[in-house]
């Protein structure tokens, strides 16, 4: 039996080396479909695929390498070209879409991933996916599939971004946003709808919020770390509570948005006097910047420890301030971004501006 397997491996290898590499494996399939050949030629040669990590973390604008390697058992004495295909299911759910397909030195990337992904190929069997310029909504489950004609094996790895989740309420108050409006609202504030994993992580870090908000998968949930009567009752354990999937058009809630690190800088600006909203917008422009969005203020607070005890205007017409080192007269005893809500636009405040790194 051993001899036979050895011969089989030799046969496969000599076949693989004498036949020019073709961009697809039709030839291979024809070859295999000859009756009985499959059993004879490939019995005992097994393809294995695995990813060394369950999850990989990145930040917006950064790079990430999703590990994947494949090997044969018994080991082959010379390398074979296999087809590697990476695909993705968004953290929001939906269909599996193609990311990258490679065969030997040829490769093609697809859709939103075009030009941002490549196969690492540092050693034999290395099929790690190298991603650059990560976007907020690149999170999800990535599948590394290796096809070499005889077998098709795959393994998966999660991509998560480090960032910050923030609850957002419409200026007119609680529960005003349909799912689509919630999605647009987050985008307008330089963020994206949070996923359940992101909300759960924030809950573990202490996020306690008594209003239900949309998540990327179309469910409505809220994180409770300190149960209270008006928040579902005293007797219920802390946790992320779910209303389940809600009607995307007819039902209205708040939203949980997610933002990650920034390329630019957020700072408090107050030229010589406090300003109404229009003056605040102009003041930032006059400083070669723009009025900061809510997601940018949260990102600066989370990633650079921005700390300033004066409320300032933001792009959505709200007034907020970021506190990293809690102290008296600067709000509650926990760090956080405090909000004064949406004052009338003629009220006078400072402003938070955002200056992009490119300028
Ligand atoms: C060859 O395989 C096909 C199906 O793959 C089968 O229908 C056919 O009977 C087989 N022929 C022989 C000679 O075994
Ligand atoms: C990401 O990788 C590219 C090369 O692929 C490199 O030029 C760039 O500096 C990297 N970016 C970061 C943030 O590490
Ligand atoms: C993902 O985010 C980018 C910008 O960050 C946006 O242009 C794109 O429409 C988003 N895609 C999806 C599917 O939400
Ligand atoms: C802000 O003040 C300017 C005058 O400096 C005035 O023209 C403008 O209408 C005011 N805007 C608001 C929203 O009150």
Short mmCIF file of C-alpha atoms and ligand atoms in Angstrom, two decimals:
data_model
loop_
_atom_site.label_atom_id
_atom_site.label_comp_id
_atom_site.label_asym_id
_atom_site.label_seq_id
_atom_site.Cartn_x
_atom_site.Cartn_y
_atom_site.Cartn_z
CA UNK A 1 0.00 0.00 0.00
CA UNK A 2 2.78 2.39 0.95
CA UNK A 3 4.53 1.79 -2.34
CA UNK A 4 1.36 2.37 -4.21
CA UNK A 5 0.80 5.70 -2.46
CA UNK A 6 4.34 6.71 -3.21
CA UNK A 7 3.83 5.88 -6.85
CA UNK A 8 0.59 7.78 -6.86
CA UNK A 9 2.27 10.85 -5.40
CA UNK A 10 5.04 10.58 -7.99
CA UNK A 11 2.46 10.31 -10.72
CA UNK A 12 0.58 13.34 -9.52
CA UNK A 13 3.76 15.33 -9.21
CA UNK A 14 5.10 14.39 -12.59
CA UNK A 15 1.74 15.24 -14.05
CA UNK A 16 1.72 18.56 -12.24
CA UNK A 17 5.18 19.44 -13.45
CA UNK A 18 4.76 18.39 -17.08
CA UNK A 19 1.44 20.09 -17.64
CA UNK A 20 1.74 23.87 -17.97
CA UNK A 21 -0.11 25.72 -15.22
CA UNK A 22 -3.49 26.69 -16.49
CA UNK A 23 -5.50 29.53 -14.99
CA UNK A 24 -8.34 27.18 -14.21
CA UNK A 25 -8.50 23.51 -13.48
CA UNK A 26 -10.81 22.11 -16.15
CA UNK A 27 -8.04 19.90 -17.38
CA UNK A 28 -7.61 18.65 -13.91
CA UNK A 29 -11.27 17.82 -13.58
CA UNK A 30 -11.31 15.95 -16.89
CA UNK A 31 -8.36 14.02 -15.74
CA UNK A 32 -10.06 13.14 -12.49
CA UNK A 33 -13.35 12.21 -14.04
CA UNK A 34 -11.90 9.28 -15.83
CA UNK A 35 -13.51 6.42 -14.07
CA UNK A 36 -11.67 5.14 -11.10
CA UNK A 37 -8.71 7.48 -11.49
CA UNK A 38 -9.71 9.53 -8.48
CA UNK A 39 -9.46 6.63 -6.09
CA UNK A 40 -6.27 5.31 -7.57
CA UNK A 41 -4.34 8.54 -7.92
CA UNK A 42 -5.35 10.44 -4.85
CA UNK A 43 -6.15 7.99 -2.16
CA UNK A 44 -4.23 9.00 0.93
CA UNK A 45 -3.09 12.45 -0.24
CA UNK A 46 -4.95 14.87 1.97
CA UNK A 47 -5.22 18.64 1.75
CA UNK A 48 -5.34 20.61 5.00
CA UNK A 49 -6.18 24.28 5.51
CA UNK A 50 -6.11 26.26 8.71
CA UNK A 51 -6.00 29.77 10.09
CA UNK A 52 -3.76 30.26 13.09
CA UNK A 53 -6.07 32.79 14.76
CA UNK A 54 -9.81 33.00 15.25
CA UNK A 55 -9.80 36.80 15.15
CA UNK A 56 -7.55 39.53 13.84
CA UNK A 57 -7.80 43.16 14.95
CA UNK A 58 -7.09 46.32 12.98
CA UNK A 59 -7.91 50.02 12.98
CA UNK A 60 -9.47 52.18 10.30
CA UNK A 61 -6.91 53.13 7.67
CA UNK A 62 -4.49 50.49 8.96
CA UNK A 63 -3.39 47.11 7.63
CA UNK A 64 -4.32 43.61 8.71
CA UNK A 65 -3.01 40.15 7.85
CA UNK A 66 -5.51 37.30 8.04
CA UNK A 67 -3.49 34.08 8.44
CA UNK A 68 -4.18 30.98 6.35
CA UNK A 69 -1.94 28.12 5.30
CA UNK A 70 -2.42 24.84 3.51
CA UNK A 71 -0.37 21.65 3.33
CA UNK A 72 -0.59 18.10 2.12
CA UNK A 73 -0.41 14.85 3.95
CA UNK A 74 1.71 12.96 3.20
CA UNK A 75 4.00 15.88 2.49
CA UNK A 76 4.75 16.51 -1.19
CA UNK A 77 8.34 16.80 -2.27
CA UNK A 78 7.73 19.69 -4.65
CA UNK A 79 5.24 22.54 -4.46
CA UNK A 80 1.96 22.49 -6.37
CA UNK A 81 -0.03 25.44 -7.57
CA UNK A 82 -3.37 25.55 -5.84
CA UNK A 83 -6.22 27.94 -6.29
CA UNK A 84 -6.87 30.13 -3.26
CA UNK A 85 -10.07 32.04 -2.84
CA UNK A 86 -10.89 34.47 -0.03
CA UNK A 87 -14.50 35.49 0.50
CA UNK A 88 -16.30 37.58 3.08
CA UNK A 89 -19.58 37.76 4.94
CA UNK A 90 -20.15 41.22 6.41
CA UNK A 91 -20.71 41.49 10.16
CA UNK A 92 -24.11 42.89 9.16
CA UNK A 93 -24.94 39.51 7.60
CA UNK A 94 -25.93 38.94 4.00
CA UNK A 95 -24.32 37.01 1.19
CA UNK A 96 -20.81 35.70 0.97
CA UNK A 97 -18.93 37.86 -1.55
CA UNK A 98 -15.59 37.33 -3.29
CA UNK A 99 -12.57 39.18 -2.00
CA UNK A 100 -9.61 37.70 -3.86
CA UNK A 101 -8.94 34.72 -6.12
CA UNK A 102 -5.41 33.59 -6.92
CA UNK A 103 -3.85 30.81 -8.92
CA UNK A 104 -0.08 30.69 -8.90
CA UNK A 105 1.12 34.19 -9.55
CA UNK A 106 -2.18 35.35 -11.03
CA UNK A 107 -4.68 37.08 -8.80
CA UNK A 108 -7.80 39.15 -8.95
CA UNK A 109 -9.55 41.20 -6.27
CA UNK A 110 -13.21 42.16 -6.32
CA UNK A 111 -15.61 45.00 -5.61
CA UNK A 112 -14.91 47.07 -2.53
CA UNK A 113 -11.66 45.11 -1.96
CA UNK A 114 -10.14 45.88 -5.35
CA UNK A 115 -6.59 47.13 -4.97
CA UNK A 116 -6.61 46.74 -1.19
CA UNK A 117 -5.91 43.01 -0.81
CA UNK A 118 -3.19 40.56 -1.80
CA UNK A 119 -1.98 37.09 -0.94
CA UNK A 120 1.16 37.06 1.19
CA UNK A 121 2.83 33.89 -0.23
CA UNK A 122 5.92 34.14 1.96
CA UNK A 123 6.43 30.39 2.22
CA UNK A 124 5.05 27.24 0.63
CA UNK A 125 1.37 27.01 1.47
CA UNK A 126 1.15 30.57 2.77
CA UNK A 127 -2.27 31.91 1.77
CA UNK A 128 -2.55 34.77 4.27
CA UNK A 129 -4.62 37.72 3.10
CA UNK A 130 -2.91 41.09 3.47
CA UNK A 131 -5.40 43.95 3.62
CA UNK A 132 -4.59 47.64 3.61
CA UNK A 133 -6.53 50.86 4.22
CA UNK A 134 -9.13 49.10 6.37
CA UNK A 135 -12.64 50.57 6.26
CA UNK A 136 -15.05 50.68 9.19
CA UNK A 137 -17.36 48.20 7.49
CA UNK A 138 -14.69 45.63 6.51
CA UNK A 139 -15.44 43.69 9.69
CA UNK A 140 -16.91 40.22 9.40
CA UNK A 141 -16.05 36.61 8.69
CA UNK A 142 -13.40 35.86 6.04
CA UNK A 143 -13.15 32.41 4.48
CA UNK A 144 -9.91 31.07 3.02
CA UNK A 145 -10.73 28.27 0.56
CA UNK A 146 -8.05 26.20 -1.15
CA UNK A 147 -9.02 24.19 -4.20
CA UNK A 148 -6.57 21.96 -5.91
CA UNK A 149 -8.83 19.86 -8.03
CA UNK A 150 -8.91 16.82 -5.88
CA UNK A 151 -10.07 18.59 -2.78
CA UNK A 152 -11.60 21.81 -1.55
CA UNK A 153 -10.95 22.80 2.03
CA UNK A 154 -11.55 26.02 3.87
CA UNK A 155 -11.06 27.78 7.19
CA UNK A 156 -12.36 31.06 8.55
CA UNK A 157 -11.08 34.04 10.50
CA UNK A 158 -12.90 37.08 11.94
CA UNK A 159 -11.74 40.60 11.24
CA UNK A 160 -12.53 43.09 13.99
CA UNK A 161 -11.63 46.77 14.22
CA UNK A 162 -10.58 48.48 17.42
CA UNK A 163 -12.81 51.45 17.98
CA UNK A 164 -15.54 53.06 19.98
CA UNK A 165 -19.31 52.55 20.05
CA UNK A 166 -21.51 55.52 20.79
CA UNK A 167 -25.27 55.78 21.17
CA UNK A 168 -26.86 58.44 18.99
CA UNK A 169 -30.23 60.09 19.32
CA UNK A 170 -31.99 62.23 16.73
CA UNK A 171 -32.18 65.99 17.54
CA UNK A 172 -35.96 65.65 17.96
CA UNK A 173 -35.44 63.09 20.73
CA UNK A 174 -35.80 59.44 21.54
CA UNK A 175 -36.78 56.81 18.94
CA UNK A 176 -36.92 58.83 15.74
CA UNK A 177 -34.80 56.72 13.38
CA UNK A 178 -35.80 54.01 10.92
CA UNK A 179 -33.05 51.54 10.02
CA UNK A 180 -32.03 53.42 6.86
CA UNK A 181 -32.03 56.75 8.66
CA UNK A 182 -29.93 55.18 11.40
CA UNK A 183 -27.42 53.97 8.81
CA UNK A 184 -27.26 57.42 7.18
CA UNK A 185 -26.98 59.14 10.56
CA UNK A 186 -23.90 57.12 11.51
CA UNK A 187 -22.28 57.79 8.13
CA UNK A 188 -22.91 61.53 8.49
CA UNK A 189 -21.08 61.40 11.83
CA UNK A 190 -18.01 59.67 10.31
CA UNK A 191 -18.98 56.25 11.63
CA UNK A 192 -20.90 53.15 10.69
CA UNK A 193 -23.66 51.10 12.31
CA UNK A 194 -22.17 49.10 15.19
CA UNK A 195 -22.20 45.30 15.04
CA UNK A 196 -23.36 43.13 17.90
CA UNK A 197 -19.75 42.15 18.68
CA UNK A 198 -18.79 45.81 18.93
CA UNK A 199 -21.73 46.64 21.20
CA UNK A 200 -21.01 43.60 23.35
CA UNK A 201 -17.39 44.66 23.74
CA UNK A 202 -18.48 48.15 24.81
CA UNK A 203 -20.86 46.63 27.31
CA UNK A 204 -17.94 44.63 28.75
CA UNK A 205 -16.06 47.93 29.03
CA UNK A 206 -18.98 49.42 30.97
CA UNK A 207 -21.36 50.99 28.44
CA UNK A 208 -24.73 51.39 30.15
CA UNK A 209 -27.50 52.84 27.98
CA UNK A 210 -31.17 52.66 28.60
CA UNK A 211 -32.41 53.43 25.09
CA UNK A 212 -32.65 50.77 22.43
CA UNK A 213 -30.74 51.32 19.19
CA UNK A 214 -30.32 49.77 15.76
CA UNK A 215 -27.34 47.54 15.02
CA UNK A 216 -25.85 46.64 11.64
CA UNK A 217 -27.72 43.32 11.45
CA UNK A 218 -31.12 45.01 11.75
CA UNK A 219 -31.69 44.02 15.37
CA UNK A 220 -32.46 46.52 18.12
CA UNK A 221 -30.61 46.16 21.43
CA UNK A 222 -29.30 48.03 24.44
CA UNK A 223 -26.45 47.42 26.91
CA UNK A 224 -27.16 47.41 30.64
CA UNK A 225 -24.40 47.15 33.20
CA UNK A 226 -26.42 48.54 36.14
CA UNK A 227 -30.00 47.23 36.09
CA UNK A 228 -32.66 49.72 37.21
CA UNK A 229 -36.43 49.61 37.45
CA UNK A 230 -36.96 51.98 34.53
CA UNK A 231 -34.48 49.97 32.46
CA UNK A 232 -36.12 46.56 32.29
CA UNK A 233 -36.22 45.96 36.04
CA UNK A 234 -33.91 45.43 39.01
CA UNK A 235 -34.12 41.68 38.91
CA UNK A 236 -32.81 41.18 35.43
CA UNK A 237 -29.13 40.36 35.07
CA UNK A 238 -26.84 42.90 33.41
CA UNK A 239 -26.28 42.22 29.74
CA UNK A 240 -27.03 43.32 26.21
CA UNK A 241 -30.80 43.15 25.91
CA UNK A 242 -32.36 42.51 22.55
CA UNK A 243 -35.71 43.37 21.01
CA UNK A 244 -34.68 41.12 18.15
CA UNK A 245 -35.07 42.01 14.48
CA UNK A 246 -37.37 44.97 13.93
CA UNK A 247 -39.20 46.28 10.88
CA UNK A 248 -36.65 48.38 8.99
CA UNK A 249 -39.08 51.01 7.71
CA UNK A 250 -41.96 51.10 10.14
CA UNK A 251 -40.18 50.97 13.47
CA UNK A 252 -38.06 53.73 14.96
CA UNK A 253 -35.32 53.68 17.58
CA UNK A 254 -32.01 55.31 18.44
CA UNK A 255 -28.81 53.90 16.97
CA UNK A 256 -25.40 52.60 18.03
CA UNK A 257 -22.64 53.90 15.77
CA UNK A 258 -19.04 52.70 15.58
CA UNK A 259 -15.95 54.76 14.85
CA UNK A 260 -12.25 53.90 14.76
CA UNK A 261 -8.97 55.81 14.71
CA UNK A 262 -8.58 59.04 12.73
CA UNK A 263 -5.98 60.25 10.27
CA UNK A 264 -6.46 63.80 11.49
CA UNK A 265 -6.73 65.75 14.73
CA UNK A 266 -9.67 67.08 16.78
CA UNK A 267 -9.17 70.17 18.96
CA UNK A 268 -11.16 72.71 20.92
CA UNK A 269 -11.27 76.15 19.34
CA UNK A 270 -12.52 79.39 20.86
CA UNK A 271 -10.96 82.40 19.11
CA UNK A 272 -11.83 85.33 21.43
CA UNK A 273 -15.47 84.85 22.30
CA UNK A 274 -18.06 82.09 22.28
CA UNK A 275 -20.01 81.57 19.06
CA UNK A 276 -23.37 80.59 17.68
CA UNK A 277 -23.47 77.53 15.40
CA UNK A 278 -22.84 79.37 12.12
CA UNK A 279 -19.97 81.36 13.60
CA UNK A 280 -18.53 78.12 14.97
CA UNK A 281 -18.55 76.48 11.53
CA UNK A 282 -16.81 79.54 10.05
CA UNK A 283 -14.25 79.63 12.84
CA UNK A 284 -13.09 76.09 12.01
CA UNK A 285 -12.97 76.88 8.28
CA UNK A 286 -10.99 80.03 9.04
CA UNK A 287 -8.53 77.79 10.87
CA UNK A 288 -8.07 75.51 7.83
CA UNK A 289 -10.24 72.83 9.41
CA UNK A 290 -13.89 71.84 9.59
CA UNK A 291 -16.33 71.53 12.43
CA UNK A 292 -15.87 68.05 13.95
CA UNK A 293 -18.40 65.26 13.59
CA UNK A 294 -19.62 63.27 16.58
CA UNK A 295 -17.73 60.12 15.50
CA UNK A 296 -14.53 62.15 15.21
CA UNK A 297 -14.90 63.54 18.74
CA UNK A 298 -15.46 60.02 20.13
CA UNK A 299 -12.50 58.64 18.16
CA UNK A 300 -10.22 61.43 19.42
CA UNK A 301 -11.40 60.80 22.97
CA UNK A 302 -10.88 57.05 22.71
CA UNK A 303 -7.62 56.95 20.74
CA UNK A 304 -5.77 60.11 21.75
CA UNK A 305 -7.28 60.73 25.20
CA UNK A 306 -8.72 64.13 24.20
CA UNK A 307 -9.80 65.86 27.38
CA UNK A 308 -11.41 69.27 27.53
CA UNK A 309 -13.95 70.53 30.04
CA UNK A 310 -15.79 73.02 27.77
CA UNK A 311 -18.82 72.13 25.70
CA UNK A 312 -18.27 72.84 22.02
CA UNK A 313 -20.40 72.82 18.89
CA UNK A 314 -20.25 69.81 16.59
CA UNK A 315 -21.35 69.36 12.97
CA UNK A 316 -24.76 67.91 13.86
CA UNK A 317 -25.67 70.96 15.98
CA UNK A 318 -25.06 69.22 19.29
CA UNK A 319 -22.79 70.50 22.05
CA UNK A 320 -20.48 67.98 23.72
CA UNK A 321 -17.12 67.66 25.46
CA UNK A 322 -14.65 64.79 25.95
CA UNK A 323 -13.33 63.80 29.38
CA UNK A 324 -10.56 61.24 29.84
CA UNK A 325 -9.56 62.26 33.38
CA UNK A 326 -12.79 62.75 35.36
CA UNK A 327 -12.69 65.60 37.91
CA UNK A 328 -15.09 67.86 39.76
CA UNK A 329 -17.24 70.14 37.62
CA UNK A 330 -16.60 68.02 34.53
CA UNK A 331 -19.54 65.65 34.71
CA UNK A 332 -19.84 62.10 36.06
CA UNK A 333 -17.02 60.15 37.68
CA UNK A 334 -16.39 57.93 34.64
CA UNK A 335 -14.50 59.03 31.52
CA UNK A 336 -16.77 59.73 28.56
CA UNK A 337 -18.03 62.17 25.98
CA UNK A 338 -20.65 64.35 27.73
CA UNK A 339 -23.55 65.86 25.85
CA UNK A 340 -25.63 69.02 26.29
CA UNK A 341 -27.97 67.77 23.56
CA UNK A 342 -28.96 70.11 20.73
CA UNK A 343 -29.20 73.70 22.05
CA UNK A 344 -30.81 76.43 19.89
CA UNK A 345 -28.25 77.41 17.19
CA UNK A 346 -28.02 80.99 18.45
CA UNK A 347 -26.58 79.85 21.79
CA UNK A 348 -22.92 80.66 22.34
CA UNK A 349 -20.23 78.02 22.84
CA UNK A 350 -16.73 77.06 21.75
CA UNK A 351 -16.30 74.57 18.94
CA UNK A 352 -14.48 71.31 18.24
CA UNK A 353 -12.70 71.37 14.88
CA UNK A 354 -11.23 68.50 12.85
CA UNK A 355 -8.11 69.00 10.78
CA UNK A 356 -7.31 66.17 8.37
CA UNK A 357 -3.69 64.99 8.30
CA UNK A 358 -3.43 65.47 4.53
CA UNK A 359 -3.83 69.25 4.82
C1 LIG B 1 -18.00 5.93 -15.14
O1 LIG B 1 -18.56 6.87 -14.22
C2 LIG B 1 -19.88 7.29 -14.55
C3 LIG B 1 -20.34 8.27 -13.53
O2 LIG B 1 -19.26 9.10 -13.14
C4 LIG B 1 -20.80 6.07 -14.57
O3 LIG B 1 -22.10 6.48 -15.00
C5 LIG B 1 -20.26 5.04 -15.53
O4 LIG B 1 -21.05 3.87 -15.46
C6 LIG B 1 -18.82 4.69 -15.20
N1 LIG B 1 -18.26 3.79 -16.20
C7 LIG B 1 -17.55 2.70 -15.87
C8 LIG B 1 -17.05 1.95 -16.99
O5 LIG B 1 -17.35 2.42 -14.70
C1 LIG B 2 0.22 49.24 5.14
O1 LIG B 2 0.96 48.53 4.21
C2 LIG B 2 1.49 49.31 3.17
C3 LIG B 2 2.21 48.40 2.22
O2 LIG B 2 1.37 47.38 1.83
C4 LIG B 2 2.45 50.35 3.74
O3 LIG B 2 2.92 51.17 2.70
C5 LIG B 2 1.71 51.18 4.76
O4 LIG B 2 2.61 52.05 5.39
C6 LIG B 2 1.06 50.31 5.81
N1 LIG B 2 0.23 51.15 6.65
C7 LIG B 2 0.25 51.06 7.97
C8 LIG B 2 -0.68 51.98 8.70
O5 LIG B 2 0.96 50.28 8.58
C1 LIG B 3 -18.46 50.97 3.58
O1 LIG B 3 -17.86 52.19 3.93
C2 LIG B 3 -17.46 52.98 2.84
C3 LIG B 3 -16.77 54.23 3.37
O2 LIG B 3 -16.14 53.99 4.58
C4 LIG B 3 -18.69 53.36 2.02
O3 LIG B 3 -18.28 54.09 0.90
C5 LIG B 3 -19.40 52.09 1.59
O4 LIG B 3 -20.60 52.43 0.94
C6 LIG B 3 -19.71 51.21 2.76
N1 LIG B 3 -20.21 49.95 2.25
C7 LIG B 3 -21.23 49.33 2.79
C8 LIG B 3 -21.62 48.04 2.16
O5 LIG B 3 -21.83 49.75 3.76
C1 LIG B 4 -24.83 83.95 14.33
O1 LIG B 4 -24.38 85.27 14.44
C2 LIG B 4 -24.25 85.94 13.19
C3 LIG B 4 -23.67 87.32 13.47
O2 LIG B 4 -22.37 87.19 13.94
C4 LIG B 4 -25.61 86.05 12.52
O3 LIG B 4 -25.47 86.65 11.26
C5 LIG B 4 -26.17 84.65 12.36
O4 LIG B 4 -27.49 84.73 11.85
C6 LIG B 4 -26.20 83.93 13.70
N1 LIG B 4 -26.60 82.56 13.47
C7 LIG B 4 -27.43 81.92 14.28
C8 LIG B 4 -27.76 80.52 13.93
O5 LIG B 4 -27.91 82.44 15.27
#
